[in-house]
PDB file of C-alpha atoms in Angstrom:
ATOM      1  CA  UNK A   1       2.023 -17.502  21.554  1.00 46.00           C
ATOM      2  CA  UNK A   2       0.206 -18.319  18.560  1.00 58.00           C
ATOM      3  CA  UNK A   3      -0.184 -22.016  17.422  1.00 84.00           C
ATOM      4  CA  UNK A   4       2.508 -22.734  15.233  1.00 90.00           C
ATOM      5  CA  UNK A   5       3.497 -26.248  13.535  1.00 96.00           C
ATOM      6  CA  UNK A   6       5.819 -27.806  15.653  1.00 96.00           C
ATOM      7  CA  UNK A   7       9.084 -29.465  13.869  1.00 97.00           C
ATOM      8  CA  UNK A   8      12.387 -31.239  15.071  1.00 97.00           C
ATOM      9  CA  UNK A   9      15.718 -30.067  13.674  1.00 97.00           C
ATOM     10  CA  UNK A  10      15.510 -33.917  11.799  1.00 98.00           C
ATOM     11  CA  UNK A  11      12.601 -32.571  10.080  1.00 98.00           C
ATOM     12  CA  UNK A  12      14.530 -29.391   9.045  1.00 98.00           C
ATOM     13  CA  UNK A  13      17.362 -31.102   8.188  1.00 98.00           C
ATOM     14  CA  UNK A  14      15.965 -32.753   5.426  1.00 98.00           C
ATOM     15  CA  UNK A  15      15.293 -29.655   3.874  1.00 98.00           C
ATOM     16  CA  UNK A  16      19.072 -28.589   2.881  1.00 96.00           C
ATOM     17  CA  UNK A  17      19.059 -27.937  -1.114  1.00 96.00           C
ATOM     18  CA  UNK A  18      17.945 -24.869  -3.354  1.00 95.00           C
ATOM     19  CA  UNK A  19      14.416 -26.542  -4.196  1.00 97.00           C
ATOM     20  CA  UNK A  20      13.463 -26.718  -0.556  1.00 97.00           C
ATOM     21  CA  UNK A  21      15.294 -24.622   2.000  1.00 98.00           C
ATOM     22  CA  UNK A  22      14.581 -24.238   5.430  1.00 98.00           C
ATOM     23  CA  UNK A  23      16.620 -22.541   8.445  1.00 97.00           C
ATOM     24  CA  UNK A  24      16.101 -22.303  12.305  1.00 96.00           C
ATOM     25  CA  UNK A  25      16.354 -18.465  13.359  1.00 92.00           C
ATOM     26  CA  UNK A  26      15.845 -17.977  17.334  1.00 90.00           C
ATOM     27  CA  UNK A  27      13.598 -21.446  17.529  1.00 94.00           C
ATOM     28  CA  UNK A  28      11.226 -20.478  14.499  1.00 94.00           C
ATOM     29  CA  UNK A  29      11.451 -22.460  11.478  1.00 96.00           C
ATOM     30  CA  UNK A  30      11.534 -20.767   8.034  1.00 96.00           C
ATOM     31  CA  UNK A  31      10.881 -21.879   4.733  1.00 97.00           C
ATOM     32  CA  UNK A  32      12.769 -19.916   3.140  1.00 96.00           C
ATOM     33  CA  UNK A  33      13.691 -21.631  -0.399  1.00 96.00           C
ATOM     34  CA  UNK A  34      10.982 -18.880  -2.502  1.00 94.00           C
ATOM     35  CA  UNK A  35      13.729 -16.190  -1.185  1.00 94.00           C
ATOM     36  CA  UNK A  36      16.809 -17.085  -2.082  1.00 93.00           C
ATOM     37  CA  UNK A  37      17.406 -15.725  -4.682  1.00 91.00           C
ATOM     38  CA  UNK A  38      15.458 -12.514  -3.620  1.00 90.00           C
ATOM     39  CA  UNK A  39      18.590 -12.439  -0.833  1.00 91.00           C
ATOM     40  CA  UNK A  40      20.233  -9.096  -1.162  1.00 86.00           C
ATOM     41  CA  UNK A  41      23.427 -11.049   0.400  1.00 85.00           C
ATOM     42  CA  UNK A  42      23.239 -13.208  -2.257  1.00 88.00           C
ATOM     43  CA  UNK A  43      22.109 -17.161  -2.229  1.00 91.00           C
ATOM     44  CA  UNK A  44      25.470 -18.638  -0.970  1.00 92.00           C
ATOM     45  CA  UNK A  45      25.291 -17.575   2.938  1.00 91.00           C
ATOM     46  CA  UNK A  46      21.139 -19.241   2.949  1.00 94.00           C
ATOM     47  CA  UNK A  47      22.261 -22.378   1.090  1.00 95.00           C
ATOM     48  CA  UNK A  48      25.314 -22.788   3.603  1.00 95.00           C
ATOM     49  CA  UNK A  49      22.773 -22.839   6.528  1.00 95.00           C
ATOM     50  CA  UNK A  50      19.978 -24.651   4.787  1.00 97.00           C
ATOM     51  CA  UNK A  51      18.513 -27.283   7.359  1.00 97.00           C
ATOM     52  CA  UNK A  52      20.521 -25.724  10.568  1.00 97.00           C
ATOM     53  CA  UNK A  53      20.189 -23.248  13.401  1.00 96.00           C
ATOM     54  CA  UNK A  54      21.230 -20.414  11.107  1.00 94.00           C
ATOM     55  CA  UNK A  55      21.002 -17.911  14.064  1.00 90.00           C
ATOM     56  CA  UNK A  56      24.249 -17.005  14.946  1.00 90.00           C
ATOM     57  CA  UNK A  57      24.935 -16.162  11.284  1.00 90.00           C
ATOM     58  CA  UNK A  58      21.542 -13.990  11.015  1.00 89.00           C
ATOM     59  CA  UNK A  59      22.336 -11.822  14.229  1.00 85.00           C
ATOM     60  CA  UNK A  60      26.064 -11.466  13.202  1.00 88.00           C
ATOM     61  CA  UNK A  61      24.988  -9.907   9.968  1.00 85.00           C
ATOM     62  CA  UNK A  62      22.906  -7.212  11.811  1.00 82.00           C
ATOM     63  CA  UNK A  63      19.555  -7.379  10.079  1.00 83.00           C
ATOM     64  CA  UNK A  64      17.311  -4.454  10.153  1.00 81.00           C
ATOM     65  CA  UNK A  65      13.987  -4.404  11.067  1.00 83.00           C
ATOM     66  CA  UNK A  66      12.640  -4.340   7.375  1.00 85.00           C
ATOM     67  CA  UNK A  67      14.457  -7.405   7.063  1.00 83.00           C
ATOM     68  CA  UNK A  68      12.963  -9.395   9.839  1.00 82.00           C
ATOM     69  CA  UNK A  69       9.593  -7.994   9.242  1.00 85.00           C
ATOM     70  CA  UNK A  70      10.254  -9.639   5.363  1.00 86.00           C
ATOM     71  CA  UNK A  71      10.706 -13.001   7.277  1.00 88.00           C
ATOM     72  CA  UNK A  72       7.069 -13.184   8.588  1.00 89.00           C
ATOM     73  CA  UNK A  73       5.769 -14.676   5.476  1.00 90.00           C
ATOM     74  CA  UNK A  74       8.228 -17.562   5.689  1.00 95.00           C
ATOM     75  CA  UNK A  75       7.807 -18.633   9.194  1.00 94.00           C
ATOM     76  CA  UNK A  76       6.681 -22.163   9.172  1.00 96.00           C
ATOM     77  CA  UNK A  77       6.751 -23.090  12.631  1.00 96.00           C
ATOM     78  CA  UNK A  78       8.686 -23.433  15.879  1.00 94.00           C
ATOM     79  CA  UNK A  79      11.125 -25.885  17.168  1.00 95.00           C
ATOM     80  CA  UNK A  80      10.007 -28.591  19.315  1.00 94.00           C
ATOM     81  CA  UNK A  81      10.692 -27.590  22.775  1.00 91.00           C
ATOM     82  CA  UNK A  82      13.587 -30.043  24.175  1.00 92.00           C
ATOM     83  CA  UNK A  83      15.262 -28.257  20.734  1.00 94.00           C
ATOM     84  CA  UNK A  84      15.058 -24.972  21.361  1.00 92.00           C
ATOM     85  CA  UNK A  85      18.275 -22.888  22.090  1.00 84.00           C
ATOM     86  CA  UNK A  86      17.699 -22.057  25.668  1.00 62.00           C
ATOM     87  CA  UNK A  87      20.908 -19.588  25.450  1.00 55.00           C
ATOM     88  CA  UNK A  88      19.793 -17.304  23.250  1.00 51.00           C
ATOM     89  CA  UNK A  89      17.335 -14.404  23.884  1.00 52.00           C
ATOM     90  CA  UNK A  90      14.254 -14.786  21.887  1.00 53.00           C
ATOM     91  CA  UNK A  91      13.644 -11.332  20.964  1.00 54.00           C
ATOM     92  CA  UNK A  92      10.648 -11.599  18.750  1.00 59.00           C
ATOM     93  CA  UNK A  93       7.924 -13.534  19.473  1.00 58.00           C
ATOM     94  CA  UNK A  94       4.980 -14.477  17.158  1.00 55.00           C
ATOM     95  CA  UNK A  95       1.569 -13.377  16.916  1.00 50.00           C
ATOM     96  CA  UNK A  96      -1.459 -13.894  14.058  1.00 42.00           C
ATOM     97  CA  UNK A  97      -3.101 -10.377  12.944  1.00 39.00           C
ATOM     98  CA  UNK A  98      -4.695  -9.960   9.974  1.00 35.00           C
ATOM     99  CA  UNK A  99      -4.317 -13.820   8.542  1.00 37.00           C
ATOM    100  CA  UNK A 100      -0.358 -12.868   8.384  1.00 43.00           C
ATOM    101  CA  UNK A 101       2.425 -13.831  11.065  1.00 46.00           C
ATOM    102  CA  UNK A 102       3.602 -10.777  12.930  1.00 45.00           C
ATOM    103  CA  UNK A 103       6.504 -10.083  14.870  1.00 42.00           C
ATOM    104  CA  UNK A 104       6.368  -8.201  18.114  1.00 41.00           C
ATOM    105  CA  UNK A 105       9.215  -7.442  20.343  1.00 38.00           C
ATOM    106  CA  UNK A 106       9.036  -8.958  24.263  1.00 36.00           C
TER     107      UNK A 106
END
């Protein structure tokens, strides 16, 4: 796994409101407050999530793969490990190529 910033859900927490956004999808941290209003579902559903484990939400939806492969440039960082939702199934996992964060399926 690549060497990604390591952050608490405190740390995330604090970052709840349009000017800084951030959301927990599958243990990775995103920053994603430069694409909300770029959200083709509109900025409500982000901003309701902002600071939390917004994973259950994301994988309800049914994202397509052009979607999650959007998310690499807002991937921050992982959750510390005693955080991390051991029930789900991490399905992507990080990699660096070509100075950009990647997704590859496990």
């Amino acid at each position: 796994m690549a060497d990604l910033p390591v952050y608490c859900m405190d740390e995330v927490a604090n970052h709840c409101e349009h000017s800084s956004c951030w959301i927990v999808i599958q243990n990775y941290v995103y920053d994603v407050t430069q694409f909300i209003r770029e959200h083709p579902g509109g900025e409500d559903i982000i901003l309701e999530n902002a600071g939390r484990d917004a994973t259950g939400p994301f994988e309800d939806v049914g994202h397509s793969q052009d979607a999650m492969r959007i998310m690499d440039k807002y991937c921050i960082g992982i959750l510390v490990e005693h955080e991390r939702t051991l029930n789900k199934k991490i399905t992507r996992r990080p990699r660096l190529g070509s100075n950009k964060l990647l997704y590859q399926n496990s």
